[in-house]
mmCIF file of C-alpha atoms in Angstrom:
data_model
loop_
_atom_site.group_PDB
_atom_site.id
_atom_site.type_symbol
_atom_site.label_atom_id
_atom_site.label_comp_id
_atom_site.label_asym_id
_atom_site.label_seq_id
_atom_site.Cartn_x
_atom_site.Cartn_y
_atom_site.Cartn_z
ATOM 1 C CA MET A 16 0.000 0.000 0.000
ATOM 2 C CA ALA A 17 2.284 2.640 -1.335
ATOM 3 C CA GLU A 18 -0.313 5.354 -0.877
ATOM 4 C CA THR A 19 -0.225 5.213 2.918
ATOM 5 C CA GLY A 20 3.345 4.133 3.513
ATOM 6 C CA ALA A 21 3.736 2.304 6.820
ATOM 7 C CA ALA A 22 0.342 3.445 8.109
ATOM 8 C CA ARG A 23 -2.243 0.795 8.886
ATOM 9 C CA LEU A 24 -5.832 1.050 7.744
ATOM 10 C CA VAL A 25 -8.805 1.012 10.106
ATOM 11 C CA ASP A 26 -11.888 -0.987 9.103
ATOM 12 C CA LEU A 27 -14.823 0.485 11.018
ATOM 13 C CA HIS A 28 -17.448 -2.037 9.874
ATOM 14 C CA ALA A 29 -16.773 -5.761 9.593
ATOM 15 C CA HIS A 30 -18.706 -8.891 10.516
ATOM 16 C CA ILE A 31 -15.759 -10.812 11.914
ATOM 17 C CA MET A 32 -17.218 -12.183 15.148
ATOM 18 C CA PRO A 33 -17.830 -15.905 14.506
ATOM 19 C CA GLY A 34 -21.196 -17.519 15.036
ATOM 20 C CA VAL A 35 -23.354 -14.492 15.821
ATOM 21 C CA ASP A 36 -24.838 -13.325 12.499
ATOM 22 C CA ASP A 37 -24.374 -13.838 8.753
ATOM 23 C CA GLY A 38 -20.618 -13.361 9.030
ATOM 24 C CA PRO A 39 -18.128 -16.168 9.705
ATOM 25 C CA GLN A 40 -19.588 -19.193 11.442
ATOM 26 C CA THR A 41 -16.323 -20.627 12.768
ATOM 27 C CA LEU A 42 -13.134 -19.322 14.323
ATOM 28 C CA GLU A 43 -11.205 -20.603 11.306
ATOM 29 C CA GLU A 44 -13.321 -18.424 9.011
ATOM 30 C CA ALA A 45 -12.793 -15.405 11.270
ATOM 31 C CA LEU A 46 -9.043 -16.015 11.243
ATOM 32 C CA ALA A 47 -9.103 -16.213 7.440
ATOM 33 C CA MET A 48 -10.907 -12.862 7.320
ATOM 34 C CA ALA A 49 -8.399 -11.283 9.692
ATOM 35 C CA ARG A 50 -5.459 -12.589 7.668
ATOM 36 C CA ALA A 51 -7.022 -11.232 4.466
ATOM 37 C CA ALA A 52 -7.535 -7.854 6.125
ATOM 38 C CA LEU A 53 -3.965 -7.822 7.428
ATOM 39 C CA ALA A 54 -2.649 -8.633 3.953
ATOM 40 C CA ASP A 55 -4.689 -5.671 2.678
ATOM 41 C CA GLY A 56 -2.970 -3.327 5.141
ATOM 42 C CA VAL A 57 -5.615 -3.251 7.869
ATOM 43 C CA GLY A 58 -4.304 -2.969 11.421
ATOM 44 C CA GLN A 59 -7.566 -2.343 13.297
ATOM 45 C CA ILE A 60 -11.030 -3.833 12.798
ATOM 46 C CA VAL A 61 -14.277 -2.960 14.532
ATOM 47 C CA ALA A 62 -16.392 -6.088 15.000
ATOM 48 C CA THR A 63 -19.930 -4.990 14.137
ATOM 49 C CA PRO A 64 -22.386 -7.908 14.264
ATOM 50 C CA HIS A 65 -26.044 -7.379 13.483
ATOM 51 C CA VAL A 66 -27.713 -7.229 16.892
ATOM 52 C CA ARG A 67 -31.387 -6.825 15.995
ATOM 53 C CA ASP A 68 -33.283 -9.861 17.362
ATOM 54 C CA SER A 69 -29.980 -11.683 17.950
ATOM 55 C CA GLY A 70 -30.403 -11.976 21.710
ATOM 56 C CA LEU A 71 -26.704 -11.159 22.073
ATOM 57 C CA THR A 72 -26.026 -8.918 25.060
ATOM 58 C CA ARG A 73 -23.198 -6.450 25.414
ATOM 59 C CA GLU A 74 -21.769 -8.543 28.247
ATOM 60 C CA GLU A 75 -21.788 -11.758 26.202
ATOM 61 C CA PHE A 76 -20.361 -9.913 23.212
ATOM 62 C CA GLY A 77 -17.522 -8.666 25.409
ATOM 63 C CA ARG A 78 -16.674 -12.229 26.434
ATOM 64 C CA ARG A 79 -16.696 -13.408 22.835
ATOM 65 C CA LEU A 80 -14.543 -10.483 21.802
ATOM 66 C CA GLU A 81 -11.918 -11.405 24.391
ATOM 67 C CA ASP A 82 -11.959 -14.991 23.106
ATOM 68 C CA LEU A 83 -11.444 -13.704 19.563
ATOM 69 C CA ARG A 84 -8.574 -11.457 20.631
ATOM 70 C CA ARG A 85 -6.872 -14.369 22.394
ATOM 71 C CA ALA A 86 -7.302 -16.531 19.297
ATOM 72 C CA PHE A 87 -5.772 -13.844 17.077
ATOM 73 C CA ALA A 88 -2.812 -13.543 19.454
ATOM 74 C CA ALA A 89 -2.364 -17.321 19.623
ATOM 75 C CA HIS A 90 -2.314 -17.548 15.831
ATOM 76 C CA ARG A 91 -0.034 -14.495 15.517
ATOM 77 C CA VAL A 92 -2.588 -12.468 13.592
ATOM 78 C CA ASP A 93 -1.533 -8.896 14.325
ATOM 79 C CA VAL A 94 -4.904 -7.196 13.982
ATOM 80 C CA GLU A 95 -6.480 -5.214 16.818
ATOM 81 C CA VAL A 96 -10.216 -5.849 17.221
ATOM 82 C CA HIS A 97 -12.559 -3.284 18.766
ATOM 83 C CA PRO A 98 -16.154 -3.763 19.950
ATOM 84 C CA GLY A 99 -19.034 -2.438 17.913
ATOM 85 C CA ALA A 100 -22.442 -3.353 16.534
ATOM 86 C CA GLU A 101 -24.588 -2.690 13.487
ATOM 87 C CA VAL A 102 -27.961 -1.578 14.790
ATOM 88 C CA SER A 103 -31.236 -1.281 12.900
ATOM 89 C CA LEU A 104 -32.404 2.340 12.947
ATOM 90 C CA GLU A 105 -35.896 2.068 14.380
ATOM 91 C CA PRO A 106 -37.764 3.321 17.456
ATOM 92 C CA ASP A 107 -36.760 0.265 19.527
ATOM 93 C CA ILE A 108 -33.113 1.311 19.331
ATOM 94 C CA PHE A 109 -33.472 3.285 22.561
ATOM 95 C CA ARG A 110 -34.670 0.242 24.479
ATOM 96 C CA TRP A 111 -31.929 -1.909 22.964
ATOM 97 C CA LEU A 112 -29.259 0.597 23.992
ATOM 98 C CA ALA A 113 -30.697 0.923 27.492
ATOM 99 C CA GLU A 114 -30.905 -2.854 27.986
ATOM 100 C CA GLY A 115 -27.478 -3.665 26.569
ATOM 101 C CA LEU A 116 -28.912 -5.360 23.470
ATOM 102 C CA ALA A 117 -27.140 -2.776 21.284
ATOM 103 C CA TRP A 118 -24.085 -0.655 21.952
ATOM 104 C CA PRO A 119 -21.859 2.043 20.459
ATOM 105 C CA ILE A 120 -18.454 1.581 18.866
ATOM 106 C CA ALA A 121 -15.750 0.869 21.443
ATOM 107 C CA SER A 122 -16.119 3.239 24.419
ATOM 108 C CA THR A 123 -17.424 6.097 22.296
ATOM 109 C CA ARG A 124 -20.830 7.634 21.677
ATOM 110 C CA TYR A 125 -20.733 6.707 17.978
ATOM 111 C CA VAL A 126 -23.442 4.223 16.985
ATOM 112 C CA LEU A 127 -23.367 2.423 13.631
ATOM 113 C CA VAL A 128 -26.941 2.287 12.336
ATOM 114 C CA GLU A 129 -28.532 0.888 9.201
ATOM 115 C CA LEU A 130 -31.750 1.476 7.286
ATOM 116 C CA PRO A 131 -33.757 -1.114 5.350
ATOM 117 C CA PHE A 132 -32.418 -1.511 1.820
ATOM 118 C CA PHE A 133 -35.687 -0.614 0.086
ATOM 119 C CA ALA A 134 -37.299 2.008 2.325
ATOM 120 C CA PHE A 135 -36.736 5.246 4.189
ATOM 121 C CA PRO A 136 -39.090 4.821 7.159
ATOM 122 C CA PRO A 137 -41.075 7.905 8.199
ATOM 123 C CA TYR A 138 -39.642 7.756 11.726
ATOM 124 C CA THR A 139 -36.015 8.017 10.523
ATOM 125 C CA ASP A 140 -35.499 11.737 11.138
ATOM 126 C CA GLU A 141 -37.125 11.615 14.577
ATOM 127 C CA VAL A 142 -35.071 8.618 15.727
ATOM 128 C CA ILE A 143 -31.848 10.269 14.571
ATOM 129 C CA PHE A 144 -32.801 13.483 16.376
ATOM 130 C CA ARG A 145 -33.556 11.587 19.593
ATOM 131 C CA LEU A 146 -30.256 9.715 19.377
ATOM 132 C CA GLN A 147 -28.424 13.013 19.099
ATOM 133 C CA VAL A 148 -30.394 14.535 21.979
ATOM 134 C CA GLU A 149 -29.342 11.568 24.130
ATOM 135 C CA GLY A 150 -25.716 12.223 23.233
ATOM 136 C CA TYR A 151 -25.181 9.555 20.604
ATOM 137 C CA LYS A 152 -23.447 10.210 17.296
ATOM 138 C CA PRO A 153 -25.068 8.196 14.498
ATOM 139 C CA ILE A 154 -23.004 6.756 11.664
ATOM 140 C CA LEU A 155 -25.221 5.636 8.795
ATOM 141 C CA ALA A 156 -23.961 2.404 7.252
ATOM 142 C CA HIS A 157 -24.036 1.783 3.493
ATOM 143 C CA PRO A 158 -26.663 4.392 2.436
ATOM 144 C CA GLU A 159 -25.654 3.768 -1.189
ATOM 145 C CA ARG A 160 -27.457 0.431 -0.917
ATOM 146 C CA ASN A 161 -30.670 2.094 0.251
ATOM 147 C CA ALA A 162 -32.842 2.537 -2.845
ATOM 148 C CA PHE A 163 -34.444 5.761 -1.579
ATOM 149 C CA LEU A 164 -31.176 7.522 -0.714
ATOM 150 C CA ALA A 165 -29.469 6.223 -3.845
ATOM 151 C CA ALA A 166 -32.145 7.990 -5.898
ATOM 152 C CA LYS A 167 -32.267 11.109 -3.696
ATOM 153 C CA PRO A 168 -28.750 12.063 -2.540
ATOM 154 C CA GLU A 169 -30.100 15.404 -1.358
ATOM 155 C CA ARG A 170 -31.885 13.554 1.462
ATOM 156 C CA LEU A 171 -28.571 12.106 2.586
ATOM 157 C CA GLN A 172 -27.055 15.564 2.371
ATOM 158 C CA ALA A 173 -29.760 16.829 4.726
ATOM 159 C CA LEU A 174 -28.805 14.140 7.253
ATOM 160 C CA VAL A 175 -25.123 15.023 6.978
ATOM 161 C CA GLU A 176 -25.953 18.683 7.553
ATOM 162 C CA ARG A 177 -27.649 17.589 10.777
ATOM 163 C CA GLY A 178 -24.490 15.878 11.990
ATOM 164 C CA VAL A 179 -24.951 12.303 10.775
ATOM 165 C CA LEU A 180 -21.765 10.609 9.591
ATOM 166 C CA VAL A 181 -21.814 8.436 6.475
ATOM 167 C CA GLN A 182 -20.035 5.121 5.883
ATOM 168 C CA ILE A 183 -20.017 3.650 2.403
ATOM 169 C CA THR A 184 -18.902 0.123 1.561
ATOM 170 C CA ALA A 185 -15.786 -0.877 -0.360
ATOM 171 C CA THR A 186 -17.651 -3.431 -2.463
ATOM 172 C CA SER A 187 -20.128 -0.743 -3.563
ATOM 173 C CA VAL A 188 -17.342 1.568 -4.709
ATOM 174 C CA LEU A 189 -15.877 -1.304 -6.722
ATOM 175 C CA GLY A 190 -19.214 -2.199 -8.333
ATOM 176 C CA GLY A 191 -19.733 -5.496 -6.529
ATOM 177 C CA PHE A 192 -23.262 -4.607 -5.416
ATOM 178 C CA GLY A 193 -24.376 -3.507 -8.856
ATOM 179 C CA ALA A 194 -24.528 -0.352 -10.923
ATOM 180 C CA GLN A 195 -27.020 1.518 -8.728
ATOM 181 C CA ALA A 196 -24.979 1.114 -5.531
ATOM 182 C CA LYS A 197 -21.762 2.082 -7.316
ATOM 183 C CA SER A 198 -23.367 5.115 -8.940
ATOM 184 C CA ALA A 199 -24.761 6.251 -5.588
ATOM 185 C CA ALA A 200 -21.423 5.731 -3.826
ATOM 186 C CA VAL A 201 -19.686 7.818 -6.484
ATOM 187 C CA ALA A 202 -22.360 10.530 -6.229
ATOM 188 C CA PHE A 203 -22.002 10.671 -2.441
ATOM 189 C CA LEU A 204 -18.219 10.971 -2.754
ATOM 190 C CA GLU A 205 -18.536 13.700 -5.381
ATOM 191 C CA ARG A 206 -20.899 15.637 -3.101
ATOM 192 C CA GLY A 207 -18.486 15.401 -0.165
ATOM 193 C CA LEU A 208 -20.912 13.375 1.956
ATOM 194 C CA VAL A 209 -18.700 10.443 2.957
ATOM 195 C CA HIS A 210 -16.794 10.220 6.242
ATOM 196 C CA VAL A 211 -15.784 6.546 6.302
ATOM 197 C CA LEU A 212 -15.074 3.807 3.781
ATOM 198 C CA ALA A 213 -15.347 0.349 5.363
ATOM 199 C CA SER A 214 -15.370 -3.239 4.160
ATOM 200 C CA ASP A 215 -18.626 -4.552 5.677
ATOM 201 C CA ALA A 216 -16.780 -7.841 5.151
ATOM 202 C CA HIS A 217 -18.622 -11.071 5.949
ATOM 203 C CA SER A 218 -16.078 -13.680 4.842
ATOM 204 C CA ALA A 219 -12.633 -14.015 3.310
ATOM 205 C CA ALA A 220 -14.078 -15.454 0.093
ATOM 206 C CA HIS A 221 -17.578 -14.120 -0.628
ATOM 207 C CA ARG A 222 -17.593 -10.675 1.051
ATOM 208 C CA PRO A 223 -13.854 -10.047 1.563
ATOM 209 C CA PRO A 224 -12.106 -6.963 2.950
ATOM 210 C CA LEU A 225 -11.101 -4.780 -0.004
ATOM 211 C CA LEU A 226 -10.201 -1.471 1.606
ATOM 212 C CA THR A 227 -7.017 -0.668 -0.301
ATOM 213 C CA GLU A 228 -8.510 -1.275 -3.736
ATOM 214 C CA ALA A 229 -11.639 0.704 -2.853
ATOM 215 C CA ALA A 230 -9.611 3.577 -1.398
ATOM 216 C CA ARG A 231 -7.642 3.780 -4.628
ATOM 217 C CA GLU A 232 -10.899 3.966 -6.570
ATOM 218 C CA ALA A 233 -12.218 6.650 -4.204
ATOM 219 C CA GLU A 234 -8.967 8.556 -4.673
ATOM 220 C CA ARG A 235 -9.753 8.780 -8.388
ATOM 221 C CA ILE A 236 -12.968 10.586 -7.439
ATOM 222 C CA VAL A 237 -11.981 12.873 -4.554
ATOM 223 C CA GLY A 238 -8.195 12.882 -4.618
ATOM 224 C CA PRO A 239 -5.732 11.952 -1.842
ATOM 225 C CA GLY A 240 -8.260 12.868 0.849
ATOM 226 C CA ALA A 241 -9.895 9.508 0.162
ATOM 227 C CA TRP A 242 -7.271 7.846 2.353
ATOM 228 C CA SER A 243 -8.626 9.680 5.413
ATOM 229 C CA LEU A 244 -11.784 7.581 4.999
ATOM 230 C CA VAL A 245 -9.858 4.402 5.832
ATOM 231 C CA SER A 246 -7.326 5.805 8.279
ATOM 232 C CA ALA A 247 -7.593 9.168 10.043
ATOM 233 C CA ASN A 248 -11.396 9.368 10.210
ATOM 234 C CA PRO A 249 -12.140 5.886 11.575
ATOM 235 C CA ALA A 250 -9.205 6.277 13.972
ATOM 236 C CA ALA A 251 -10.687 9.568 15.195
ATOM 237 C CA ILE A 252 -14.065 7.885 15.679
ATOM 238 C CA LEU A 253 -12.428 5.189 17.807
ATOM 239 C CA GLY A 254 -10.978 8.025 19.873
ATOM 240 C CA ASP A 255 -14.456 9.601 20.220
ATOM 241 C CA GLY A 256 -13.278 12.626 18.261
ATOM 242 C CA GLU A 257 -15.633 15.532 17.704
ATOM 243 C CA GLU A 258 -14.709 16.905 14.285
ATOM 244 C CA ILE A 259 -14.901 14.199 11.627
ATOM 245 C CA GLU A 260 -14.804 15.818 8.208
ATOM 246 C CA PRO A 261 -15.948 14.128 4.991
ATOM 247 C CA ALA A 262 -13.558 13.684 2.097
ATOM 248 C CA ARG A 263 -14.266 16.431 -0.385
ATOM 249 C CA PRO A 264 -13.236 16.409 -4.040
ATOM 250 C CA ALA A 265 -9.951 18.187 -4.587
ATOM 251 C CA ARG A 266 -10.354 21.409 -6.528
ATOM 252 C CA ARG A 267 -8.739 21.189 -9.905
ATOM 253 C CA ALA A 268 -6.850 24.148 -11.256
ATOM 254 C CA ARG A 269 -8.786 26.066 -13.862
ATOM 255 C CA ARG A 270 -6.988 26.652 -17.127
ATOM 256 C CA SER A 271 -7.002 29.781 -19.196
ATOM 257 C CA ARG A 272 -7.669 29.634 -22.897
ATOM 258 C CA TYR A 273 -3.892 29.578 -23.350
ATOM 259 C CA GLY A 274 -3.643 26.331 -21.380
ATOM 260 C CA GLU A 275 -2.059 27.891 -18.284
ATOM 261 C CA ALA A 276 -3.269 26.833 -14.850
ATOM 262 C CA ARG A 277 -4.909 29.565 -12.786
#
């Protein structure tokens, strides 16, 4: 990864915890994912299982996370794993957070939330507002795969203007989820609406971590600032930072009619 030198990438959204959702089902699969991520230049991963209706508690998740960390150390897989969750954005989120059935990223107030893929529920704005009133900082996962937001990027812009952070998925940027998701991801990058680029990896083979390749593609759209989406920004989120800026397209020099840059 020549673009970032010796720096290590941070993957803020990955389903690497074995046996809890549609990610890896065995420790061996989780180890394969971690090795693939490490080979891609990733040094830190946030384990973000789906927690809606899973019955998994924050306490049990913590125990499983420690087991996973010990396994990584035993197998000499030098990847740091942080706690997180991917939480369905719906009115019950407040009960889940209160009862330990959902939780923020690491020890921060950032909560990774997701919408249904084919709807923008009418309660969305109110739930986001209430989360912010209660001190949480919502990060909206993969909005490019939401049909409503993909067709109406101005609605995503309105959320960003209200303080919502946006995470798009590497596979979307690379076209793996189809033309609509890729087009939306590109549009969001061009509008300066993206704060984080993450893998949303589910396995080493079928939904692998592809951060470096996706960051290179994003760099073609917004310039070198794309690398902040996989390094500085997710690292700042893990540190509960306050000012997380989106990557904005680099301004290109205008040329006069004589071909000289202005």
